[in-house]
Coordinates of C-alpha atoms in Angstrom, one line a residue:
Chain X
M1 CA 11.8 4.5 -33.5
K2 CA 13.3 1.1 -34.3
Q3 CA 13.6 -1.3 -31.5
T4 CA 16.6 -3.4 -30.9
F5 CA 16.3 -7.1 -30.4
G6 CA 16.9 -6.8 -26.7
E7 CA 14.2 -4.2 -26.4
K8 CA 11.7 -6.4 -28.1
C9 CA 12.6 -9.2 -25.8
F10 CA 12.1 -7.0 -22.8
Q11 CA 8.8 -5.8 -24.2
V12 CA 7.5 -9.3 -24.6
A13 CA 8.8 -10.4 -21.2
N14 CA 7.3 -7.3 -19.6
Y15 CA 3.8 -8.0 -21.0
V16 CA 4.0 -11.6 -20.0
F17 CA 5.1 -10.8 -16.5
L18 CA 2.5 -8.1 -16.0
T19 CA -0.3 -10.1 -17.4
A20 CA 0.6 -13.1 -15.2
A21 CA 0.8 -10.9 -12.1
A22 CA -2.4 -9.2 -12.9
L23 CA -4.2 -12.5 -13.3
T24 CA -3.2 -13.5 -9.8
M25 CA -5.2 -10.5 -8.7
I26 CA -8.5 -11.8 -10.2
L27 CA -8.1 -15.5 -10.5
P28 CA -8.6 -16.3 -6.7
L29 CA -11.9 -14.5 -6.8
L30 CA -13.0 -16.4 -10.0
H31 CA -11.9 -19.6 -8.4
L32 CA -13.9 -18.9 -5.3
L33 CA -16.9 -18.2 -7.5
A34 CA -16.5 -21.5 -9.2
V35 CA -16.1 -23.4 -5.9
S36 CA -19.2 -21.7 -4.5
L37 CA -21.2 -22.9 -7.4
S38 CA -19.9 -26.5 -7.5
S39 CA -21.1 -29.6 -5.8
P40 CA -19.4 -30.3 -2.5
V41 CA -17.8 -33.5 -3.7
A42 CA -16.2 -31.7 -6.6
A43 CA -15.1 -28.8 -4.5
D44 CA -13.4 -31.1 -1.9
S45 CA -11.7 -33.2 -4.5
K46 CA -10.3 -30.0 -6.0
E47 CA -11.5 -30.7 -9.5
V48 CA -12.8 -27.1 -9.6
F49 CA -10.5 -24.5 -11.0
L50 CA -12.3 -21.6 -12.8
W51 CA -15.4 -23.4 -14.0
P52 CA -18.0 -24.9 -11.6
V53 CA -18.2 -28.7 -11.6
G54 CA -21.6 -30.2 -10.7
F55 CA -23.2 -26.8 -10.9
T56 CA -25.5 -25.9 -8.0
M57 CA -26.7 -22.8 -6.3
A58 CA -27.3 -24.6 -3.0
S59 CA -24.5 -22.8 -1.1
W60 CA -25.7 -19.4 -2.1
K61 CA -29.3 -20.3 -1.3
H62 CA -28.2 -21.5 2.1
I63 CA -26.1 -18.5 3.1
L64 CA -28.8 -16.1 1.8
Q65 CA -31.6 -17.9 3.5
S66 CA -30.6 -19.7 6.6
T67 CA -27.7 -17.8 8.1
G68 CA -27.5 -14.6 10.1
L69 CA -25.6 -12.9 7.3
W70 CA -28.5 -10.5 6.4
Q71 CA -28.4 -9.1 9.9
S72 CA -24.7 -8.2 9.5
F73 CA -25.3 -7.1 6.0
G74 CA -27.9 -4.6 7.4
V75 CA -25.4 -3.3 10.0
T76 CA -22.7 -2.9 7.3
V77 CA -25.1 -1.1 4.9
F78 CA -26.1 1.2 7.7
I79 CA -22.6 2.1 8.8
T80 CA -21.6 2.5 5.1
V81 CA -24.4 4.9 4.3
A82 CA -24.6 6.8 7.5
G83 CA -20.9 6.7 8.1
T84 CA -20.0 8.0 4.6
A85 CA -22.6 10.8 4.9
L86 CA -21.3 11.9 8.3
S87 CA -17.7 11.5 7.3
M88 CA -18.2 13.7 4.3
L89 CA -20.1 16.3 6.3
F90 CA -17.4 16.5 9.0
S91 CA -14.5 16.4 6.6
V92 CA -15.9 19.1 4.3
L93 CA -16.7 21.3 7.2
T94 CA -13.1 20.8 8.5
A95 CA -11.4 21.1 5.2
F96 CA -13.1 24.3 4.0
P97 CA -11.9 26.7 6.8
L98 CA -8.4 25.0 6.6
S99 CA -8.3 25.9 2.9
R100 CA -8.9 29.6 3.4
K101 CA -6.4 32.3 3.9
E102 CA -9.0 34.4 5.9
F103 CA -9.0 31.6 8.6
L104 CA -6.1 33.0 10.6
I105 CA -5.5 29.9 12.8
R106 CA -5.4 27.5 9.9
K107 CA -1.6 26.9 10.3
Q108 CA -2.0 26.1 14.0
V109 CA -5.0 23.8 13.5
M110 CA -3.2 22.0 10.6
L111 CA -0.2 21.5 12.8
G112 CA -2.4 20.0 15.5
I113 CA -3.8 17.6 13.0
V114 CA -0.5 16.6 11.5
I115 CA 0.8 15.8 15.0
T116 CA -2.0 13.2 15.3
M117 CA -0.7 11.6 12.2
I118 CA 2.8 11.3 13.6
F119 CA 1.9 10.4 17.1
N120 CA -0.7 7.7 17.0
A121 CA -2.4 7.1 20.4
P122 CA -1.8 3.6 21.6
M123 CA -4.7 1.1 21.2
I124 CA -5.6 0.9 24.9
P125 CA -6.2 4.6 25.7
F126 CA -8.2 4.8 22.5
F127 CA -10.3 1.8 23.5
L128 CA -10.8 3.2 27.0
T129 CA -11.8 6.6 25.7
V130 CA -14.5 5.2 23.4
R131 CA -15.7 3.0 26.3
E132 CA -15.9 6.0 28.6
L133 CA -18.1 7.7 26.1
G134 CA -20.5 4.8 26.5
M135 CA -20.1 3.6 22.9
M136 CA -19.4 -0.1 23.7
N137 CA -21.7 -2.4 21.8
S138 CA -23.1 0.4 19.8
I139 CA -23.2 0.8 16.0
W140 CA -21.9 4.3 16.5
A141 CA -18.6 3.0 17.8
L142 CA -18.1 1.8 14.3
I143 CA -18.6 5.3 12.8
I144 CA -17.8 8.1 15.2
P145 CA -14.3 7.3 16.5
G146 CA -13.0 7.4 12.9
V147 CA -15.4 9.8 11.3
I148 CA -12.7 12.0 9.9
G149 CA -9.9 10.3 8.0
T150 CA -7.1 12.8 8.0
F151 CA -5.8 11.8 4.7
N152 CA -9.2 12.1 3.0
M153 CA -9.8 15.5 4.7
V154 CA -6.4 16.7 3.4
I155 CA -7.4 15.6 -0.2
L156 CA -10.5 17.8 0.1
R157 CA -8.6 20.7 1.5
T158 CA -6.0 20.6 -1.3
F159 CA -8.8 20.6 -3.8
F160 CA -10.5 23.5 -2.2
M161 CA -7.3 25.5 -2.1
N162 CA -6.8 25.0 -5.8
L163 CA -10.2 26.5 -6.8
P164 CA -9.8 30.0 -8.2
K165 CA -9.8 32.7 -5.5
E166 CA -11.9 35.0 -7.7
L167 CA -14.8 32.7 -7.2
D168 CA -15.5 33.6 -3.6
D169 CA -14.5 37.2 -4.1
T170 CA -17.4 37.6 -6.5
A171 CA -19.6 35.6 -4.3
R172 CA -18.7 37.7 -1.3
I173 CA -19.5 40.9 -3.2
D174 CA -22.9 39.4 -4.0
G175 CA -23.4 39.0 -0.3
C176 CA -22.7 35.2 0.2
H177 CA -21.6 34.1 3.6
D178 CA -19.1 31.3 4.2
F179 CA -21.7 28.5 4.5
R180 CA -23.3 29.5 1.2
I181 CA -19.9 29.8 -0.5
L182 CA -19.1 26.2 0.7
F183 CA -22.4 24.6 -0.1
Q184 CA -23.5 26.5 -3.2
I185 CA -20.3 27.3 -4.9
Y186 CA -17.5 25.0 -3.7
M187 CA -19.3 21.8 -3.4
P188 CA -20.9 21.7 -6.8
L189 CA -17.5 22.5 -8.3
S190 CA -15.9 19.7 -6.4
K191 CA -18.0 16.8 -7.5
P192 CA -15.2 14.6 -8.8
V193 CA -13.2 14.9 -5.6
L194 CA -16.3 14.5 -3.4
A195 CA -17.1 11.3 -5.3
T196 CA -13.6 10.0 -4.8
V197 CA -13.4 10.7 -1.1
S198 CA -16.9 9.3 -0.6
L199 CA -15.7 6.1 -2.3
F200 CA -12.7 5.9 0.0
Y201 CA -14.8 6.4 3.1
A202 CA -17.5 4.0 1.8
V203 CA -14.9 1.2 1.2
G204 CA -13.4 1.9 4.6
Y205 CA -16.8 1.5 6.3
W206 CA -17.7 -1.6 4.2
N207 CA -14.4 -3.2 5.3
T208 CA -14.6 -2.0 9.0
F209 CA -13.0 -4.7 11.1
Q210 CA -10.7 -3.5 13.8
R211 CA -13.2 -1.2 15.4
A212 CA -15.7 -4.0 15.5
V213 CA -13.2 -6.3 17.1
L214 CA -12.6 -3.7 19.8
F215 CA -16.0 -2.3 20.5
V216 CA -18.7 -4.7 19.5
R217 CA -19.2 -7.9 21.5
D218 CA -22.9 -8.5 20.6
P219 CA -23.1 -10.7 17.5
D220 CA -26.3 -9.0 16.5
L221 CA -24.4 -5.8 16.0
W222 CA -21.5 -7.3 14.1
P223 CA -20.8 -5.9 10.7
L224 CA -20.4 -8.2 7.8
Q225 CA -16.6 -8.5 8.0
M226 CA -16.8 -9.6 11.6
K227 CA -19.4 -12.2 10.8
L228 CA -17.4 -13.4 7.9
R229 CA -14.4 -13.8 10.1
A230 CA -16.4 -15.8 12.6
Y231 CA -17.6 -18.1 9.9
L232 CA -14.2 -18.5 8.4
T233 CA -12.7 -19.6 11.7
S234 CA -15.6 -21.9 12.6
P235 CA -17.3 -22.9 9.4
E236 CA -19.4 -25.5 11.3
E237 CA -21.5 -22.7 12.5
L238 CA -22.1 -21.6 9.0
A239 CA -23.1 -25.1 7.9
Q240 CA -25.6 -25.6 10.7
V241 CA -28.7 -26.6 9.0
N242 CA -32.2 -27.8 9.6
M243 CA -31.7 -31.5 10.5
F244 CA -35.0 -32.6 9.2
L245 CA -34.0 -31.9 5.7
D246 CA -31.6 -34.4 4.2
D247 CA -28.9 -34.4 1.5
Y248 CA -27.6 -30.9 1.2
D249 CA -25.8 -29.9 -1.8
F250 CA -23.2 -27.8 0.0
N251 CA -20.5 -28.2 2.6
T252 CA -18.2 -25.9 4.5
T253 CA -15.8 -25.5 1.6
T254 CA -18.5 -24.2 -0.8
L255 CA -20.2 -22.2 1.9
K256 CA -16.9 -20.4 2.9
A257 CA -16.3 -19.5 -0.8
A258 CA -19.8 -18.1 -1.1
T259 CA -19.5 -16.1 2.1
I260 CA -16.2 -14.6 1.2
L261 CA -17.7 -13.5 -2.1
F262 CA -20.9 -12.3 -0.5
A263 CA -18.8 -9.9 1.6
S264 CA -17.0 -8.5 -1.4
V265 CA -19.8 -8.5 -4.0
P266 CA -20.8 -4.8 -3.7
I267 CA -17.2 -3.7 -3.9
I268 CA -16.5 -5.8 -7.0
L269 CA -19.8 -4.6 -8.6
V270 CA -19.1 -0.9 -8.2
Y271 CA -15.4 -1.1 -8.8
P272 CA -15.4 -0.9 -12.6
Y273 CA -17.5 2.2 -12.6
L274 CA -15.6 4.1 -10.0
Q275 CA -12.0 3.3 -10.8
K276 CA -11.5 6.2 -13.2
Y277 CA -12.3 8.6 -10.4
F278 CA -10.2 7.2 -7.6
V279 CA -6.9 7.4 -9.4
K280 CA -7.4 11.1 -10.2
G281 CA -8.8 11.7 -6.7
S282 CA -6.0 10.1 -4.9
L283 CA -3.5 12.2 -6.8
L284 CA -5.2 15.4 -5.7
G285 CA -4.2 14.3 -2.3
S286 CA -0.5 14.7 -2.9
L287 CA 0.4 17.1 -0.2
K288 CA 1.4 20.4 -1.6
E289 CA 1.1 23.8 -0.1
Chain S
M1 CA -21.5 45.7 1.8
A2 CA -20.9 46.4 5.4
E3 CA -18.1 43.9 5.5
L4 CA -16.3 45.5 2.7
T5 CA -16.2 48.9 4.3
E6 CA -15.0 47.3 7.5
T7 CA -11.8 46.0 6.0
P8 CA -9.1 47.7 8.0
A9 CA -6.7 50.0 6.2
R10 CA -3.2 49.2 7.6
Q11 CA -2.3 52.0 9.9
P12 CA 1.4 52.9 9.9
G13 CA 1.8 53.8 13.5
V14 CA 0.6 50.5 15.1
T15 CA 3.1 48.0 16.5
V16 CA 3.3 44.6 14.8
G17 CA 2.3 42.6 17.9
K18 CA -0.7 44.6 18.6
R19 CA -1.9 44.5 15.0
V20 CA -1.7 40.7 15.1
K21 CA -3.7 40.5 18.3
E22 CA -6.4 42.7 17.0
G23 CA -6.3 40.8 13.8
Y24 CA -7.3 37.5 15.5
L25 CA -10.3 39.1 17.3
R26 CA -11.5 41.0 14.3
N27 CA -10.9 37.9 12.1
M28 CA -13.0 35.8 14.5
R29 CA -15.8 38.3 14.5
K30 CA -15.7 38.7 10.7
H31 CA -15.4 35.1 9.8
W32 CA -17.2 33.5 12.7
M33 CA -18.8 31.0 10.4
L34 CA -15.5 29.5 9.6
Y35 CA -14.8 29.0 13.3
V36 CA -18.3 27.4 13.7
M37 CA -17.7 25.2 10.8
I38 CA -14.5 23.7 12.0
L39 CA -15.8 23.2 15.5
P40 CA -17.0 19.6 15.0
G41 CA -13.7 18.7 13.4
I42 CA -11.7 20.2 16.2
L43 CA -13.9 18.3 18.7
F44 CA -13.3 15.1 16.9
Y45 CA -9.5 15.5 17.0
I46 CA -9.5 16.5 20.6
I47 CA -11.8 13.6 21.7
F48 CA -10.5 10.8 19.6
K49 CA -6.9 11.8 19.0
Y50 CA -5.7 14.0 21.8
I51 CA -7.6 12.6 24.8
P52 CA -6.3 9.0 24.0
L53 CA -2.9 10.5 23.5
G54 CA -3.1 12.1 26.9
G55 CA -4.6 8.9 28.2
S56 CA -1.3 7.2 27.5
V57 CA -0.2 8.4 31.0
I58 CA -1.8 5.2 32.3
A59 CA 1.4 3.6 31.1
F60 CA 2.9 5.2 34.2
Q61 CA 0.1 4.1 36.5
N62 CA -1.3 1.0 37.9
F63 CA -4.5 1.7 36.1
Q64 CA -7.6 0.3 37.7
I65 CA -10.8 0.6 35.7
M66 CA -12.9 1.2 38.8
K67 CA -10.7 4.1 40.0
G68 CA -10.2 5.6 36.6
I69 CA -7.4 7.7 35.4
W70 CA -7.6 10.3 38.1
S71 CA -7.3 8.1 41.2
S72 CA -5.3 5.2 39.9
P73 CA -1.9 5.0 41.7
W74 CA 1.2 6.3 39.9
V75 CA 4.0 3.8 39.6
G76 CA 6.6 5.7 37.6
L77 CA 8.5 3.5 35.2
D78 CA 7.6 0.2 36.8
N79 CA 5.5 -0.9 33.8
F80 CA 8.4 -0.2 31.5
K81 CA 10.8 -2.0 33.8
F82 CA 8.4 -4.9 33.8
I83 CA 8.0 -5.2 30.1
F84 CA 11.8 -5.2 29.6
T85 CA 12.2 -8.2 31.9
Y86 CA 9.2 -9.9 30.3
Q87 CA 9.7 -12.8 28.0
D88 CA 6.6 -12.3 25.9
F89 CA 7.5 -8.7 25.2
Y90 CA 10.8 -9.6 23.5
H91 CA 9.1 -12.3 21.6
V92 CA 6.4 -9.9 20.3
L93 CA 8.9 -7.1 19.7
R94 CA 11.1 -9.5 17.7
N95 CA 8.2 -10.7 15.5
T96 CA 7.0 -7.1 14.9
A97 CA 10.5 -5.8 14.0
L98 CA 11.3 -8.8 11.7
I99 CA 8.0 -8.6 9.8
A100 CA 8.3 -4.8 9.6
L101 CA 11.9 -5.1 8.3
Y102 CA 10.8 -7.7 5.7
K103 CA 7.9 -5.5 4.6
L104 CA 10.2 -2.6 4.2
V105 CA 12.9 -4.5 2.3
F106 CA 10.5 -6.4 0.0
G107 CA 7.3 -4.5 0.1
F108 CA 8.5 -0.9 -0.2
P109 CA 10.4 -1.3 -3.5
A110 CA 7.7 -3.5 -5.1
P111 CA 5.4 -0.6 -6.3
I112 CA 8.4 1.3 -7.6
L113 CA 9.5 -1.6 -9.7
L114 CA 6.0 -2.3 -10.9
A115 CA 5.6 1.4 -11.8
L116 CA 8.8 1.2 -13.9
L117 CA 7.5 -1.8 -15.7
F118 CA 4.1 -0.2 -16.3
N119 CA 5.9 2.8 -17.7
E120 CA 7.2 0.6 -20.5
V121 CA 3.8 -0.6 -21.5
R122 CA 3.1 1.6 -24.5
K123 CA -0.4 0.4 -25.5
M124 CA -2.8 2.6 -23.4
L125 CA -5.6 0.1 -23.4
A126 CA -3.5 -2.8 -22.2
K127 CA -2.0 -0.5 -19.5
R128 CA -5.4 0.6 -18.2
F129 CA -6.7 -2.9 -18.2
L130 CA -3.7 -4.3 -16.3
Q131 CA -3.8 -1.5 -13.9
S132 CA -7.4 -1.9 -13.0
L133 CA -6.7 -5.6 -12.2
F134 CA -3.8 -4.6 -10.0
Y135 CA -5.8 -2.0 -8.0
L136 CA -8.7 -4.4 -7.2
P137 CA -7.2 -6.2 -4.1
H138 CA -6.6 -2.8 -2.4
F139 CA -10.4 -2.5 -2.0
L140 CA -11.0 -5.9 -0.4
S141 CA -10.9 -6.2 3.3
W142 CA -8.2 -8.2 5.1
V143 CA -10.8 -10.6 6.3
V144 CA -11.6 -11.4 2.7
V145 CA -8.0 -11.5 1.7
G146 CA -7.2 -13.6 4.7
G147 CA -9.9 -16.0 3.5
I148 CA -8.5 -16.1 0.1
V149 CA -5.0 -16.7 1.4
F150 CA -6.2 -19.6 3.6
E151 CA -8.1 -21.1 0.6
V152 CA -5.2 -20.8 -1.8
L153 CA -2.7 -22.3 0.6
A154 CA -5.0 -25.0 2.1
S155 CA -4.0 -28.6 1.9
G156 CA -6.1 -29.0 -1.2
G157 CA -5.7 -25.4 -2.4
F158 CA -4.3 -24.1 -5.6
V159 CA -0.6 -24.1 -4.5
N160 CA -0.7 -27.6 -3.2
A161 CA -2.6 -28.7 -6.3
V162 CA 0.3 -27.4 -8.4
R163 CA 2.7 -29.2 -6.1
G164 CA 0.7 -32.3 -6.6
W165 CA 1.1 -32.2 -10.4
F166 CA 4.8 -32.5 -9.8
G167 CA 4.4 -35.3 -7.3
F168 CA 5.1 -33.3 -4.1
E169 CA 3.3 -33.9 -0.9
P170 CA 0.9 -31.0 0.2
I171 CA 2.3 -28.6 2.8
L172 CA 0.1 -27.0 5.5
Y173 CA 1.5 -23.5 4.9
M174 CA -0.8 -21.7 7.3
Q175 CA 0.1 -23.9 10.2
Q176 CA 3.8 -24.0 9.9
E177 CA 5.9 -21.3 11.6
Q178 CA 8.5 -20.9 8.9
Y179 CA 6.0 -19.8 6.3
F180 CA 4.1 -17.3 8.3
R181 CA 6.3 -14.2 7.8
P182 CA 6.8 -14.8 4.1
I183 CA 3.0 -15.2 3.8
V184 CA 2.4 -11.9 5.6
V185 CA 4.9 -10.0 3.4
L186 CA 3.7 -11.6 0.1
S187 CA 0.0 -11.1 0.9
S188 CA 0.5 -7.4 1.7
I189 CA 2.5 -7.0 -1.5
W190 CA -0.3 -8.7 -3.4
K191 CA -2.9 -6.5 -1.9
E192 CA -1.2 -3.1 -2.1
V193 CA 1.4 -3.2 -4.8
G194 CA -0.9 -2.0 -7.6
W195 CA -2.4 0.8 -5.4
G196 CA 1.1 1.9 -4.5
T197 CA 2.1 2.5 -8.1
I198 CA -0.4 5.3 -8.5
I199 CA 1.7 8.0 -7.0
Y200 CA 4.9 6.8 -8.7
L201 CA 3.3 6.7 -12.1
A202 CA 2.1 10.3 -11.6
A203 CA 5.6 11.3 -10.7
I204 CA 6.9 9.5 -13.8
S205 CA 4.4 11.2 -16.0
G206 CA 5.7 14.5 -14.8
V207 CA 9.2 13.9 -16.2
D208 CA 10.0 16.1 -19.2
P209 CA 10.0 13.9 -22.3
T210 CA 12.8 15.9 -23.9
Q211 CA 15.1 14.4 -21.2
Y212 CA 14.4 10.9 -22.7
E213 CA 14.9 12.2 -26.2
A214 CA 18.2 13.8 -25.3
A215 CA 19.2 10.5 -23.6
V216 CA 18.3 8.5 -26.7
M217 CA 20.4 10.9 -28.9
D218 CA 23.3 10.1 -26.6
G219 CA 22.7 6.4 -27.1
A220 CA 21.1 5.5 -23.8
N221 CA 19.0 2.4 -23.9
K222 CA 15.9 1.7 -21.9
W223 CA 17.8 0.4 -19.0
K224 CA 20.1 3.4 -18.8
Q225 CA 17.1 5.7 -19.2
A226 CA 15.4 4.1 -16.2
I227 CA 18.5 4.3 -14.1
Y228 CA 19.6 7.8 -15.0
I229 CA 16.4 9.6 -15.7
T230 CA 13.3 7.9 -14.3
L231 CA 14.7 6.8 -10.9
P232 CA 16.3 10.1 -10.0
A233 CA 13.0 11.8 -11.0
L234 CA 11.2 9.5 -8.6
F235 CA 13.7 10.0 -5.8
P236 CA 11.8 12.8 -4.0
T237 CA 8.6 10.8 -4.0
I238 CA 10.4 7.7 -2.9
L239 CA 12.0 9.7 0.0
I240 CA 8.7 11.2 1.2
L241 CA 6.9 7.9 1.1
F242 CA 9.8 6.2 2.8
L243 CA 9.7 8.7 5.6
L244 CA 5.9 8.3 6.0
N245 CA 6.5 4.6 6.1
I246 CA 9.3 4.6 8.6
G247 CA 7.2 6.6 11.1
N248 CA 4.8 3.8 11.3
F249 CA 7.5 1.2 11.1
L250 CA 6.2 -1.0 13.9
E251 CA 2.6 -0.5 13.0
L252 CA 2.0 -3.4 10.7
G253 CA -1.8 -3.3 10.5
F254 CA -3.9 -5.2 13.0
D255 CA -6.4 -6.4 10.4
Q256 CA -3.9 -8.3 8.3
V257 CA -2.0 -10.2 11.0
Y258 CA -5.0 -10.8 13.1
N259 CA -6.7 -12.5 10.1
L260 CA -3.7 -14.6 9.1
L261 CA -2.7 -15.7 12.7
T262 CA -3.6 -19.0 14.1
P263 CA -2.6 -20.4 17.5
M264 CA -0.1 -22.6 15.7
T265 CA 1.7 -19.5 14.4
Y266 CA 1.6 -17.3 17.5
S267 CA 5.3 -17.9 18.2
V268 CA 6.4 -16.2 15.0
G269 CA 3.4 -14.1 14.1
D270 CA 2.1 -12.5 17.3
I271 CA 2.9 -8.8 16.8
I272 CA 2.5 -5.8 19.2
E273 CA -0.9 -4.9 18.0
T274 CA -2.4 -8.4 18.2
Y275 CA -0.7 -9.0 21.6
V276 CA -2.0 -5.7 23.0
Y277 CA -5.4 -6.6 21.8
R278 CA -5.4 -10.0 23.5
S279 CA -3.8 -9.1 26.8
G280 CA -4.9 -5.5 27.0
V281 CA -8.4 -5.3 25.7
L282 CA -9.5 -8.9 26.4
Q283 CA -7.6 -9.6 29.7
G284 CA -7.6 -6.0 31.0
Q285 CA -3.9 -5.5 31.5
Y286 CA -4.3 -1.9 30.5
S287 CA -1.2 -0.3 31.9
V288 CA 1.3 -2.8 30.8
T289 CA 0.0 -3.0 27.2
T290 CA -0.2 0.8 27.0
A291 CA 3.4 0.9 28.0
I292 CA 4.1 -1.4 25.1
G293 CA 2.0 0.7 22.8
L294 CA 3.8 3.9 23.9
F295 CA 7.1 2.2 23.4
Q296 CA 6.0 1.4 19.8
S297 CA 5.0 5.0 19.2
V298 CA 8.3 6.3 20.6
I299 CA 10.4 4.0 18.4
G300 CA 8.4 5.1 15.4
F301 CA 9.0 8.7 16.2
I302 CA 12.7 8.2 16.8
L303 CA 13.1 6.4 13.5
L304 CA 11.2 9.2 11.7
W305 CA 13.3 11.8 13.3
V306 CA 16.6 10.1 12.5
F307 CA 15.7 9.3 8.9
N308 CA 14.3 12.8 8.4
R309 CA 17.6 14.3 9.4
L310 CA 19.4 11.9 7.0
A311 CA 16.9 12.8 4.3
K312 CA 17.5 16.5 4.7
K313 CA 21.2 15.9 4.0
T314 CA 20.4 14.5 0.6
G315 CA 17.4 16.6 -0.2
E316 CA 14.1 17.4 1.3
G317 CA 12.8 16.0 4.5
L318 CA 9.2 15.9 5.8
W319 CA 9.8 19.0 7.9

């Protein structure tokens, strides 16, 4: 179809606008990367834009060798791996009965769950409950109180409901019980949605912050985001170095940049591989009955 | 095989109520595994959702941590009376409401507009590439995004560098009250706008293409097509998302504001969630801050209820 002059103008303007806006999504990260690899003098005089000036790996070496980041990194890796596994288990076990007509109380249970979406408990009673359970200053406080994400669970349920009914009729005739139907028939057929929901959970655990602020006072148990926050608010702590060595090739500016990136690197690395899944997966979650 | 033969043949003479009752028991016996499966999930919702919800009664108590919820004295509405005469409360409520309003007015339409623009990108490769860039910030934590915001707006950061080229003095954005709310709104748009388009783009792709063809035959240009076909097609989605949004109107997200707030900006940026954290969790004023939290939930529910009624008049509501 032939375009009018106005349409062509719009097309061009649209591309320019979208490209410019999209660049703002990635440029800050590239800028931080350049800063983290630059000499402190260049970083502070703001000569650095997207390319390192006075290239040096000193900041990265420092944060990887001399700060407590690895400790937090370990906590975060643990809660991400263990949390995602537990979340998937809990969510699948909850979603499966809720997806089945034979489960007579599914409407009532679903209502009970939806109510918790509308009425959020205030922060303090939630905090007190977790404390009463003896979870203060424990890594489990970062996992268990949020182990089921209702939205993620509903995504799984919707997917299960849309699997053909004939599948489990046949399985049942062959003598399968519900656990086998779930684990040997439904789960293998649900790989894409399982991957998507796992990704959502994993990102959530990687980025855990509020629960850490509420429940974890011991810095040794801080997840990465908490440590990062501490370093961003008092970078001097981060720069603390062995005073017997002289002339460092980093300062708080370059260290901050490196730390911010350090906390996002895994997400940025896996992002390109996973993005085709999450769009599809999040659409499966559109609530329909 | 036993299960198959067990399946009850509906008996004509049995009353409905009785049949249902028997149905539940029989159903439980037959599908006990389903009930076992869901047990952990139900326990989770009871322990971490319903017990805290019930624990909100401490808003009507003078809750003392040593006595616990069962023996703390009841004070009726005293805590609520107190917060309504309390300067800080109005302060925090005002900040919360204003930021929520700005987010609704500017943040809510942003992904709709972006989806409409994306819809005009005809080259699939370019579209996918642009979209992936837009989705990225959604996956970063607010601590990271907060760090980026501070860095970009620092005295020597990118924004001030650009101002410098034109000979302007640098501005300390993060430390000045008047910039705090715009920064909160802009940074949340930046982080979530791309992610928000997903559902709208799906709705757009569900529109029957013959509608556009017919419109073109009638001489409708792109603009008219967007106004008269795409937007109306999006309307149900917009409505549902709006309702979901309005129910959490005053819940702005602790992570974001906490990570952008500095003592210099408390006066304009301290919201209910950050305030409750500071004086509730840190200073132990459990009852008063629970009253504030309960107040927030009730407002959210009232808004949801009102807007749901309005929505039902124009189309579908949430319930």
